PDB file of C-alpha atoms and ligand atoms in Angstrom:
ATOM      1  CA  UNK A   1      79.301 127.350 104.394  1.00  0.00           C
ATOM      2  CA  UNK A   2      79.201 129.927 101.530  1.00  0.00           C
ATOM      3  CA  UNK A   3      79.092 133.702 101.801  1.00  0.00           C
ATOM      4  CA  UNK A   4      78.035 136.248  99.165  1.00  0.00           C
ATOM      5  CA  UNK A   5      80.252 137.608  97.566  1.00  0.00           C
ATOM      6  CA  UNK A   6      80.268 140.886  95.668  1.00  0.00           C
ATOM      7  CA  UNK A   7      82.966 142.796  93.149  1.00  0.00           C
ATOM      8  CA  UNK A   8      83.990 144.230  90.119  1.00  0.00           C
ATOM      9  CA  UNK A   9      85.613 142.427  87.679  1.00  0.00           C
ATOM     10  CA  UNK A  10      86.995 143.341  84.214  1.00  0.00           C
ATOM     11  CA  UNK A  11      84.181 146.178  84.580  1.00  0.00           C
ATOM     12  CA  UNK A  12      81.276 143.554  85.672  1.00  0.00           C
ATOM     13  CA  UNK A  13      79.598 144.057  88.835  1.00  0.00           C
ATOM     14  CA  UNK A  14      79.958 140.148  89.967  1.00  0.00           C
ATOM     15  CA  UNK A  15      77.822 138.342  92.431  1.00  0.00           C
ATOM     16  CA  UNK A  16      78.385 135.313  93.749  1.00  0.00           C
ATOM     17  CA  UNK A  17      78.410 132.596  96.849  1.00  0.00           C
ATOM     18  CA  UNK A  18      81.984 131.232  97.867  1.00  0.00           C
ATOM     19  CA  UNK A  19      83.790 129.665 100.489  1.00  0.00           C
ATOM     20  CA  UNK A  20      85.692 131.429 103.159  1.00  0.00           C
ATOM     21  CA  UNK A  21      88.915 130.346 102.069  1.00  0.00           C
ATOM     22  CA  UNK A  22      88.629 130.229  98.204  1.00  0.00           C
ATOM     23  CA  UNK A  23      91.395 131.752  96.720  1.00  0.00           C
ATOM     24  CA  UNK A  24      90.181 134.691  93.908  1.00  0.00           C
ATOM     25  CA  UNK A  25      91.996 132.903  91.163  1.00  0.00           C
ATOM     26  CA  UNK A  26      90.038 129.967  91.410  1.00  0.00           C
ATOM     27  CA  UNK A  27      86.821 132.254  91.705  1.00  0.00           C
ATOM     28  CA  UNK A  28      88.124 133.871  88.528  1.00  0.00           C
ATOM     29  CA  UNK A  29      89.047 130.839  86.715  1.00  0.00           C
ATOM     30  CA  UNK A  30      86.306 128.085  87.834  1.00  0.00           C
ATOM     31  CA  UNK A  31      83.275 130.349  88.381  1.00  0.00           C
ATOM     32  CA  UNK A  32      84.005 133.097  85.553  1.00  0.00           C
ATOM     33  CA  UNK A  33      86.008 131.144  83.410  1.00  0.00           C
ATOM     34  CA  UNK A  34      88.508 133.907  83.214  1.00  0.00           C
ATOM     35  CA  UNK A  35      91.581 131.582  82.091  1.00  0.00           C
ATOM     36  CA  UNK A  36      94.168 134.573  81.777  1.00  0.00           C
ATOM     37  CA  UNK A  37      95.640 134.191  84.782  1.00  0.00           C
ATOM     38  CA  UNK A  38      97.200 131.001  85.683  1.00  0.00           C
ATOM     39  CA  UNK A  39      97.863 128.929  88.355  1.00  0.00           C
ATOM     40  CA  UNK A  40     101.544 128.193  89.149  1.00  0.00           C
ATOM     41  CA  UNK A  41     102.392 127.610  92.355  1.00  0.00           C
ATOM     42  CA  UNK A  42     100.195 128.228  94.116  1.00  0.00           C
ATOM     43  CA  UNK A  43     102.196 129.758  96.885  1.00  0.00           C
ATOM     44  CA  UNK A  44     102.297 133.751  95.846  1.00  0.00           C
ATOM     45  CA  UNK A  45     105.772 133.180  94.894  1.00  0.00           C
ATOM     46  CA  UNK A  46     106.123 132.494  90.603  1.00  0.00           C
ATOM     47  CA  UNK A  47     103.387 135.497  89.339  1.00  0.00           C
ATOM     48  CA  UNK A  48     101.672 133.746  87.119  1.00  0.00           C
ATOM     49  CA  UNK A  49      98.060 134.198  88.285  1.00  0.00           C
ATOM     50  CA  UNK A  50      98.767 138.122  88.510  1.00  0.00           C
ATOM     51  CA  UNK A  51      95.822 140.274  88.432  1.00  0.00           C
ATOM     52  CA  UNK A  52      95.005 143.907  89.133  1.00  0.00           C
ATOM     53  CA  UNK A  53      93.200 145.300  92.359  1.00  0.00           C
ATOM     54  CA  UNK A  54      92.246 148.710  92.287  1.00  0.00           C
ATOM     55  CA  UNK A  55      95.096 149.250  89.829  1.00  0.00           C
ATOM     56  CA  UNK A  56      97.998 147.195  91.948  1.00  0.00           C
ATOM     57  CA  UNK A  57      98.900 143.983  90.534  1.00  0.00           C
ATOM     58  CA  UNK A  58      98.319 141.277  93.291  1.00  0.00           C
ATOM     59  CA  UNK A  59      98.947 137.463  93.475  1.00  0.00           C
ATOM     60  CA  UNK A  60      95.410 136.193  93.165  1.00  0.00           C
ATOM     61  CA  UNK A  61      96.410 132.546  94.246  1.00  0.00           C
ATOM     62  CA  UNK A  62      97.240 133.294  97.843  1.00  0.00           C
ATOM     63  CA  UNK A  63      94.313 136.343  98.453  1.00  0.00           C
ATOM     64  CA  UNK A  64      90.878 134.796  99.627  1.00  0.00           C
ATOM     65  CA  UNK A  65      87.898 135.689  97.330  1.00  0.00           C
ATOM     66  CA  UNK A  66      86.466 137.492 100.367  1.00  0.00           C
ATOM     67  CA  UNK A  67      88.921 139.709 100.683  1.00  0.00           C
ATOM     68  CA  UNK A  68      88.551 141.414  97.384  1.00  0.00           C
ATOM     69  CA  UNK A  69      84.610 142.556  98.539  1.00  0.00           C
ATOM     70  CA  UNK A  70      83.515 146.006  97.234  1.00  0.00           C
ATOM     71  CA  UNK A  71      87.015 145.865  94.874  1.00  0.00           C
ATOM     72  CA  UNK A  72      87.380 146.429  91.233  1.00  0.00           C
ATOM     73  CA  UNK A  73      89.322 143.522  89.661  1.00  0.00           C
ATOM     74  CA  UNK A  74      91.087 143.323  86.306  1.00  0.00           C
ATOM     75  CA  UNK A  75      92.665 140.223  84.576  1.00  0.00           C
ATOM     76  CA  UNK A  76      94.117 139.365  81.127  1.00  0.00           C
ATOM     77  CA  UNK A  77      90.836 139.572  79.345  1.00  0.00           C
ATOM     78  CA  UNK A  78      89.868 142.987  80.788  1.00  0.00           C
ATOM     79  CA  UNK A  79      93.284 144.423  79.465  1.00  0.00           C
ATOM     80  CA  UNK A  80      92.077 143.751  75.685  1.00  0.00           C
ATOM     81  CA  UNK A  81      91.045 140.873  73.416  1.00  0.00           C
ATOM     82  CA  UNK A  82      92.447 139.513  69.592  1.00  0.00           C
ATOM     83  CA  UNK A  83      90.476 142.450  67.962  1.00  0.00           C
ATOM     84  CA  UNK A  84      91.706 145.279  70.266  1.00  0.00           C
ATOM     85  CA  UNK A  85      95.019 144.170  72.132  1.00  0.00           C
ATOM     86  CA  UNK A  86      96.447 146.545  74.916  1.00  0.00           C
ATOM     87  CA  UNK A  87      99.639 147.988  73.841  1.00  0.00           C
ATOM     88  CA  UNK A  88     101.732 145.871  75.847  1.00  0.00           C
ATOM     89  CA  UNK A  89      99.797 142.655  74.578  1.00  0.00           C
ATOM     90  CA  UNK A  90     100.582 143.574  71.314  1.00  0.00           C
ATOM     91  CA  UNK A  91     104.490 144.595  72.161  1.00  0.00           C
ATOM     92  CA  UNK A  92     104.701 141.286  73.802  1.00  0.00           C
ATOM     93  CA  UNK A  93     103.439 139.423  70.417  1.00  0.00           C
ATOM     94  CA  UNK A  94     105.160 141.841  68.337  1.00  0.00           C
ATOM     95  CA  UNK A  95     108.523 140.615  70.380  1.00  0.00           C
ATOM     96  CA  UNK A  96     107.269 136.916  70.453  1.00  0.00           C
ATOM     97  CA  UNK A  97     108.328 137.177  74.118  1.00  0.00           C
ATOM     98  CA  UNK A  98     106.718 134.110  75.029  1.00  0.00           C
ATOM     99  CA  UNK A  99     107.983 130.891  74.965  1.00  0.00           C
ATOM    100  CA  UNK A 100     106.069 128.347  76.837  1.00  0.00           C
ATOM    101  CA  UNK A 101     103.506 131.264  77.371  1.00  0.00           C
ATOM    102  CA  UNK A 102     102.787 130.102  81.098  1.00  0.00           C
ATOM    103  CA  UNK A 103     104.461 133.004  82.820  1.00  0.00           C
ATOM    104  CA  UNK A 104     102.842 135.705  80.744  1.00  0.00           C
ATOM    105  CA  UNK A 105      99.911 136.379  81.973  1.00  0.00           C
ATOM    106  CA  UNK A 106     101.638 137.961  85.080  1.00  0.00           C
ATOM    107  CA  UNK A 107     104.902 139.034  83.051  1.00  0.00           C
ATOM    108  CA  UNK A 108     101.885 141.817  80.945  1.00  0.00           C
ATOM    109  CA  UNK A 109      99.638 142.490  84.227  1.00  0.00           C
ATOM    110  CA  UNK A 110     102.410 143.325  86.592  1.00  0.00           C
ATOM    111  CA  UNK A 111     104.100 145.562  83.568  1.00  0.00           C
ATOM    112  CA  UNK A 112     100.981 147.236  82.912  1.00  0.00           C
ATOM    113  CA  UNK A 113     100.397 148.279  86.414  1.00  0.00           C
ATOM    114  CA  UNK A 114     104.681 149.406  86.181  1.00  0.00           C
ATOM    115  CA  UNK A 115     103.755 151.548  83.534  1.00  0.00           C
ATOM    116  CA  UNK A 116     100.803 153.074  85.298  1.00  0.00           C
ATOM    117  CA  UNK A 117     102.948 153.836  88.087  1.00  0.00           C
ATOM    118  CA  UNK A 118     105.780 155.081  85.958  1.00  0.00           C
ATOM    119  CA  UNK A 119     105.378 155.534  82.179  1.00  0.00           C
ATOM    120  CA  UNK A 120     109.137 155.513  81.147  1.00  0.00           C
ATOM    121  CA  UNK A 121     110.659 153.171  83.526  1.00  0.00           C
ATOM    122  CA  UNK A 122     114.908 152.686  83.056  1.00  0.00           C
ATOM    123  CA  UNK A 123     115.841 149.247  82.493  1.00  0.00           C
ATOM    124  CA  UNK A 124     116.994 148.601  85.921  1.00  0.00           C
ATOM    125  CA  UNK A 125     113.230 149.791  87.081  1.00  0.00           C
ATOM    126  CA  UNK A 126     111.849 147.222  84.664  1.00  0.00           C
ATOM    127  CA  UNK A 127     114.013 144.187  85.521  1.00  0.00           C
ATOM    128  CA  UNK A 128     113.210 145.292  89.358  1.00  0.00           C
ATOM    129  CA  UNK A 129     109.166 145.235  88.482  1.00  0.00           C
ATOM    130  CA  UNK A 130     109.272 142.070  87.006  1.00  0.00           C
ATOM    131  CA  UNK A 131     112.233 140.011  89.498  1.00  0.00           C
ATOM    132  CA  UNK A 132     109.061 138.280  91.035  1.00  0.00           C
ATOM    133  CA  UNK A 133     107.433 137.223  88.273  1.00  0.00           C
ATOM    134  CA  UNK A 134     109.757 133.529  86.607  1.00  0.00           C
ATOM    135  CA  UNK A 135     110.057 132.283  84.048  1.00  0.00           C
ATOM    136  CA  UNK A 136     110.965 128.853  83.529  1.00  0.00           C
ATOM    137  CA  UNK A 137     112.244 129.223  79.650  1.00  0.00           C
ATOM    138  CA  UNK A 138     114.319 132.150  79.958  1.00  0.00           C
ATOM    139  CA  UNK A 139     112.938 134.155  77.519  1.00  0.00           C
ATOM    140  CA  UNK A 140     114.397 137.470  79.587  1.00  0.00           C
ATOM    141  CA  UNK A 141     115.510 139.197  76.979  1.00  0.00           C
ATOM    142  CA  UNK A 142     112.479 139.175  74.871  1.00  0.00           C
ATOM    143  CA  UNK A 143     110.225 139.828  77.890  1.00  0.00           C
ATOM    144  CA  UNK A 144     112.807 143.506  78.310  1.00  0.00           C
ATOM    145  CA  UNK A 145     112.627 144.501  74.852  1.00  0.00           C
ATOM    146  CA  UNK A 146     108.716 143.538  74.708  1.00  0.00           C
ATOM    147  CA  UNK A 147     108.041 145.988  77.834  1.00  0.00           C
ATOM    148  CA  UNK A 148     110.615 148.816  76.215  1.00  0.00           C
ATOM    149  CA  UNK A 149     108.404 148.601  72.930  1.00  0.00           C
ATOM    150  CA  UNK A 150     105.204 148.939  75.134  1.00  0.00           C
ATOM    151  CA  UNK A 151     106.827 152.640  76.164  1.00  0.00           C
ATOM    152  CA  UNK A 152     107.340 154.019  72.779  1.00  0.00           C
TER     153      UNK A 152
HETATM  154 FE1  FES B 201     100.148 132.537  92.369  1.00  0.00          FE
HETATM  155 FE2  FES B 201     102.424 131.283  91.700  1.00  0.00          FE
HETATM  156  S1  FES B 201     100.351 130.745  91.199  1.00  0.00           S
HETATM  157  S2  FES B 201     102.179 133.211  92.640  1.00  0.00           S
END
């Protein structure tokens, strides 16, 4: 059976019917078509379907829709779009930090919410925010100097 389901997302008050056991990111992905965040494996483990929750980047694979009632969700799109890019989209273009592009979605979301927390992180503090999040490519080094040109 399906529930109602109520939330923000990307600034949207959102209202919909869903299973109990849906996971968000397929809410986000099949029902608002909110293709940002990706689906890896599935498993909470590789980061790439990252998304915000109140602020606090959270693996939206592995959290049921449900759970996220009442809560004010932000993905890739709500960060910025082509015409007005978030800072750290544009550092991560700027660095052409992405290789196969599939870990990127959570490589920006789960730096944003670092530099939230901590607007001048070292680079030990920025290797240690992103450790979670792999990348199959290894396109490390870009990925470090795309988040240090998000800080200046
Ligand atoms: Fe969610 Fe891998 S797809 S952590």
């Amino acid at each position: 059976t399906e529930h109602p389901l109520m939330l923000s997302v990307n600034g949207e008050n959102i209202h919909i019917q869903v299973m109990a056991d849906t996971p968000l990111l397929l809410v986000l992905r099949n029902d608002l078509a909110l293709n940002g965040p990706k689906y890896g494996c599935g498993l909470g483990e590789c980061g790439a379907c990252t998304v915000l929750i109140d602020g606090i980047a959270a693996r939206s694979c592995v959290i049921p829709a449900l759970g996220v009632t009442g809560r004010a969700v932000t993905t890739l799109e709500g960060l910025g779009d082509r015409d007005h890019l978030h800072p750290v989209q544009r550092a991560f273009i700027e660095e052409q930090a992405a290789q196969c592009g599939y870990c990127l979605n959570g490589m920006i979301m789960t730096t944003k919410a670092l530099l939230d927390r901590n607007p001048s992180p070292s680079d030990r503090e920025i290797r240690q925010a992103l450790s979670g999040n792999l990348c199959r490519c290894g396109t490390h080094i870009e990925i470090l100097r795309a988040v240090q040109r998000a800080i200046i």
